[in-house]
Short mmCIF file of C-alpha atoms in Angstrom, two decimals:
data_model
loop_
_atom_site.label_atom_id
_atom_site.label_comp_id
_atom_site.label_asym_id
_atom_site.label_seq_id
_atom_site.Cartn_x
_atom_site.Cartn_y
_atom_site.Cartn_z
CA MET A 37 0.27 0.00 0.06
CA ALA A 38 3.26 2.50 0.38
CA LEU A 39 4.31 1.59 -2.30
CA SER A 40 1.21 2.14 -4.38
CA THR A 41 0.27 5.58 -2.21
CA ARG A 42 4.29 6.13 -3.68
CA ALA A 43 3.13 6.05 -7.84
CA SER A 44 -0.79 8.20 -7.61
CA LEU A 45 1.88 11.06 -6.05
CA LEU A 46 3.77 10.85 -9.20
CA ARG A 47 1.56 9.79 -10.99
CA GLN A 48 -0.08 13.00 -10.18
CA ALA A 49 2.74 14.68 -10.90
CA GLY A 50 2.35 12.43 -14.67
CA ARG A 51 4.84 11.32 -13.92
CA HIS A 52 3.12 7.40 -15.74
CA ARG A 53 5.75 5.48 -16.15
CA ASN A 54 7.00 5.66 -13.16
CA ALA A 55 4.12 4.69 -11.02
CA ALA A 56 3.12 1.96 -12.97
CA ALA A 57 6.62 0.54 -11.88
CA LEU A 58 5.81 1.17 -8.74
CA ASP A 59 1.91 -0.20 -9.12
CA GLY A 60 3.34 -3.12 -10.77
CA ARG A 61 5.18 -3.76 -7.79
CA ALA A 62 2.85 -3.43 -5.21
CA LEU A 63 0.94 -6.05 -7.33
CA LEU A 64 4.04 -8.49 -6.93
CA LEU A 65 4.59 -8.76 -3.45
CA VAL A 66 0.50 -8.72 -2.31
CA GLY A 67 -0.96 -10.96 -5.78
CA SER A 68 -3.69 -10.71 -7.75
CA SER A 69 -6.61 -12.89 -6.09
CA GLY A 70 -7.37 -13.43 -2.42
CA ALA A 71 -5.08 -13.43 1.01
CA PRO A 72 -2.74 -16.32 1.23
CA GLU A 73 -4.24 -18.32 4.33
CA PRO A 74 -5.84 -14.84 5.62
CA ARG A 75 -6.04 -15.28 9.82
CA ASN A 76 -9.08 -13.39 9.85
CA ARG A 77 -11.52 -11.23 8.11
CA THR A 78 -9.27 -8.13 8.75
CA GLN A 79 -5.70 -9.36 7.53
CA THR A 80 -8.40 -11.01 4.22
CA GLN A 81 -9.82 -6.82 4.06
CA THR A 82 -6.27 -5.29 4.14
CA HIS A 83 -4.96 -7.52 1.82
CA ARG A 84 -7.79 -6.87 -1.03
CA ALA A 85 -7.37 -3.37 -0.52
CA ALA A 86 -3.62 -3.55 -1.31
CA VAL A 87 -4.59 -5.50 -4.05
CA LEU A 88 -7.37 -3.68 -5.15
CA ASP A 89 -4.94 0.07 -4.75
CA ALA A 90 -2.20 -1.67 -6.73
CA LEU A 91 -4.32 -2.72 -9.92
CA VAL A 92 -6.88 0.41 -9.47
CA GLY A 93 -3.59 2.96 -9.91
CA LEU A 94 -1.87 0.12 -12.70
CA ALA A 95 -5.38 1.20 -14.95
CA ALA A 96 -4.50 4.94 -13.60
CA ASP A 97 -1.03 4.55 -14.70
CA HIS A 98 -2.21 2.81 -17.75
CA LEU A 99 -5.59 6.15 -19.09
CA GLY A 100 -2.06 8.52 -17.94
CA GLN A 101 -0.14 6.70 -20.78
CA VAL A 102 -3.35 6.41 -23.54
CA HIS A 103 -3.70 2.56 -23.32
CA LEU A 104 -7.35 2.35 -22.86
CA ALA A 105 -7.56 -1.40 -23.46
CA ALA A 106 -5.00 -2.36 -20.41
CA ALA A 107 -6.62 0.59 -18.49
CA ARG A 108 -9.99 -1.19 -19.01
CA ARG A 109 -8.58 -5.33 -18.26
CA LEU A 110 -6.60 -4.21 -15.12
CA LEU A 111 -10.32 -2.10 -14.21
CA ALA A 112 -12.27 -5.50 -15.02
CA ARG A 113 -10.44 -7.24 -12.62
CA ALA A 114 -10.34 -5.12 -10.17
CA ARG A 115 -13.80 -5.03 -10.64
CA GLY A 116 -14.09 -8.68 -10.48
CA ILE A 117 -12.56 -9.03 -6.22
CA ALA A 118 -14.00 -5.74 -5.31
CA ASP A 119 -16.50 -6.63 -2.67
CA VAL A 120 -19.97 -4.96 -2.97
CA ALA A 121 -21.36 -6.44 0.22
CA ASP A 122 -18.43 -4.54 2.34
CA THR A 123 -19.78 -1.24 3.37
CA ALA A 124 -17.37 -0.48 5.43
CA TRP A 125 -14.63 2.23 3.93
CA LEU A 126 -10.73 0.61 3.30
CA ALA A 127 -11.56 -2.40 1.09
CA GLY A 128 -15.32 -1.58 0.39
CA ARG A 129 -16.22 1.72 -0.39
CA ARG A 130 -12.65 3.20 -0.92
CA PRO A 131 -12.00 0.43 -3.50
CA LEU A 132 -15.29 0.29 -5.11
CA LEU A 133 -15.59 4.96 -5.37
CA ARG A 134 -11.85 4.84 -7.12
CA ILE A 135 -12.66 2.83 -9.92
CA GLU A 136 -15.14 4.89 -10.77
CA TRP A 137 -13.42 7.16 -10.42
CA VAL A 138 -10.74 5.51 -12.50
CA SER A 139 -13.76 3.91 -15.31
CA ALA A 140 -15.32 8.02 -15.43
CA GLU A 141 -12.01 8.36 -16.90
CA VAL A 142 -11.63 6.20 -19.12
CA ALA A 143 -14.95 6.73 -20.76
CA ILE A 144 -14.58 10.31 -20.41
CA TYR A 145 -10.79 9.53 -23.20
CA SER A 146 -12.51 7.06 -24.97
CA ALA A 147 -15.25 10.11 -25.29
CA ASP A 148 -17.92 7.49 -23.87
CA SER A 149 -19.76 10.44 -22.84
CA ALA A 150 -22.59 9.39 -21.37
CA SER A 151 -20.66 6.04 -19.73
CA ALA A 152 -18.32 8.96 -18.18
CA LEU A 153 -21.37 10.00 -16.68
CA GLU A 154 -22.51 7.05 -15.45
CA HIS A 155 -19.74 5.92 -12.83
CA ALA A 156 -19.15 9.95 -12.19
CA GLN A 157 -22.98 9.53 -10.94
CA HIS A 158 -22.31 5.58 -9.12
CA ALA A 159 -19.37 7.62 -6.81
CA ARG A 160 -20.84 10.20 -5.76
CA GLU A 161 -23.93 7.42 -4.59
CA LEU A 162 -21.06 5.43 -3.17
CA CYS A 163 -20.16 8.96 -1.10
CA THR A 164 -23.10 9.93 0.28
CA VAL A 165 -22.39 7.82 2.94
CA ALA A 166 -21.32 9.70 6.29
CA ASP A 167 -17.96 8.55 6.85
CA THR A 168 -16.48 9.49 3.27
CA PRO A 169 -13.71 11.97 4.32
CA LEU A 170 -13.70 15.09 2.63
CA ARG A 171 -10.87 14.58 0.54
CA HIS A 172 -12.93 11.63 -1.61
CA ARG A 173 -15.95 13.73 -1.74
CA VAL A 174 -13.80 16.76 -4.05
CA LYS A 175 -12.39 14.36 -5.45
CA THR A 176 -15.49 12.94 -6.52
CA GLU A 177 -17.25 16.40 -7.78
CA LEU A 178 -13.78 17.51 -10.08
CA ILE A 179 -14.44 13.42 -11.67
CA ALA A 180 -18.52 14.69 -12.47
CA ALA A 181 -17.08 17.86 -13.58
CA ALA A 182 -14.93 16.49 -15.57
CA ALA A 183 -17.23 13.75 -17.04
CA HIS A 184 -19.79 16.88 -17.53
CA ALA A 185 -17.10 18.90 -20.08
CA ALA A 186 -16.91 15.60 -21.54
CA ALA A 187 -20.20 16.02 -22.76
CA GLY A 188 -20.13 19.27 -23.28
CA ASP A 189 -22.13 20.31 -20.54
CA LEU A 190 -19.88 23.48 -19.57
CA LEU A 191 -21.91 25.43 -17.60
CA VAL A 192 -22.13 23.18 -15.63
CA ALA A 193 -19.01 21.82 -15.32
CA ALA A 194 -17.47 25.51 -15.14
CA GLN A 195 -19.48 25.53 -12.37
CA ARG A 196 -19.38 22.34 -10.63
CA ALA A 197 -14.56 23.18 -11.05
CA ALA A 198 -15.98 26.18 -9.71
CA GLU A 199 -16.98 24.35 -6.39
CA VAL A 200 -13.68 21.66 -5.96
CA THR A 201 -11.82 24.71 -6.06
CA ALA A 202 -14.04 26.82 -3.03
CA ASP A 203 -14.22 22.86 -1.17
CA ALA A 204 -10.51 21.98 -1.53
CA ARG A 205 -8.88 25.79 -0.63
CA ALA A 206 -10.80 25.64 2.12
CA GLY A 207 -10.04 21.83 3.04
CA GLY A 208 -6.24 22.30 2.36
CA LEU A 209 -6.63 19.82 -0.27
CA LEU A 210 -3.54 21.50 -2.95
CA PRO A 211 -3.71 19.01 -5.66
CA LEU A 212 -7.57 18.57 -6.26
CA GLU A 213 -7.36 22.80 -5.88
CA TRP A 214 -4.81 22.49 -8.06
CA ALA A 215 -6.40 20.24 -10.86
CA SER A 216 -10.01 22.16 -10.18
CA LEU A 217 -7.97 25.42 -11.18
CA ALA A 218 -6.05 23.44 -14.31
CA LEU A 219 -9.89 22.40 -15.76
CA ARG A 220 -11.63 25.32 -15.13
CA HIS A 221 -8.04 27.56 -16.96
CA GLY A 222 -8.93 24.34 -20.00
CA LEU A 223 -12.78 25.20 -19.55
CA ASP A 224 -11.99 28.96 -20.03
CA PRO A 225 -7.93 29.95 -21.17
CA ALA A 226 -9.22 33.62 -20.50
CA ASP A 227 -9.75 33.68 -17.02
CA GLU A 228 -6.81 35.33 -16.05
CA ASP A 229 -7.71 34.90 -12.29
CA VAL A 230 -7.68 31.02 -12.90
CA ALA A 231 -4.41 31.88 -14.77
CA GLY A 232 -3.51 33.10 -12.08
CA ASP A 233 -4.23 30.81 -9.35
CA LEU A 234 -3.21 28.58 -11.25
CA THR A 235 0.37 29.40 -11.41
CA ARG A 236 0.33 30.08 -7.74
CA VAL A 237 -0.56 26.52 -6.29
CA ARG A 238 1.88 24.82 -8.99
CA GLY A 239 4.07 26.88 -6.93
CA LEU A 240 3.06 25.76 -4.10
CA LEU A 241 2.74 22.59 -5.14
CA VAL A 242 6.62 22.10 -6.77
CA GLY A 243 7.60 23.58 -3.24
CA ARG A 244 7.03 20.85 -0.96
CA GLY A 245 8.27 18.53 -4.25
CA VAL A 246 5.52 17.65 -6.73
CA PRO A 247 8.51 15.79 -9.67
CA PHE A 248 6.42 17.84 -12.67
CA ALA A 249 7.01 16.10 -15.42
CA ASP A 250 6.78 18.86 -17.72
CA GLU A 251 5.20 22.15 -17.64
CA ARG A 252 2.45 21.49 -19.76
CA THR A 253 1.21 18.46 -17.34
CA ALA A 254 2.15 21.92 -14.83
CA GLY A 255 -0.78 23.49 -16.59
CA GLY A 256 -2.93 20.98 -16.67
#
């Protein structure tokens, strides 16, 4: 799980190939199915969470390299392992939520806006439980905004992205603030306030060690 977390930080910076190497190592360590002779239910859940982190992370890594077929195969494997009956956070709703996020993104890249909106809605439904962390709620709304943009609902997308910016800023969620500003900048490149905020937040992230792959990635 530590390797997958490290991979996610590299992936956010646009270094998808580097992230894939770490997610691949994580999957190699934990295997790709059930826990080997689990001693108890907690061990089984933790193992499933680790397997799903690696699989969904790899799917996102391949998506970032526009390997859409590989991303779909990895998501299918993850869905086959996920336990939809597990309503707890760690190995139940959290990995299911991440599967919906990446599925929505794959649909966006595949020009299938209807599926993107459907996956985004499923993700929002998973966030209705009270113990869902703020970071995951805000990320889910960001995915929904992107899905609306892909569907051509630009006003809805801009409004939701602006709400994500405000919520991320209030919650101290700097990477999500940057991502929402990048989306808004793409929707309206002429908005100088958004462009200025995007530059400012990028600088803060770089100062905290985010290794952006290049200027294009840093700008969203």
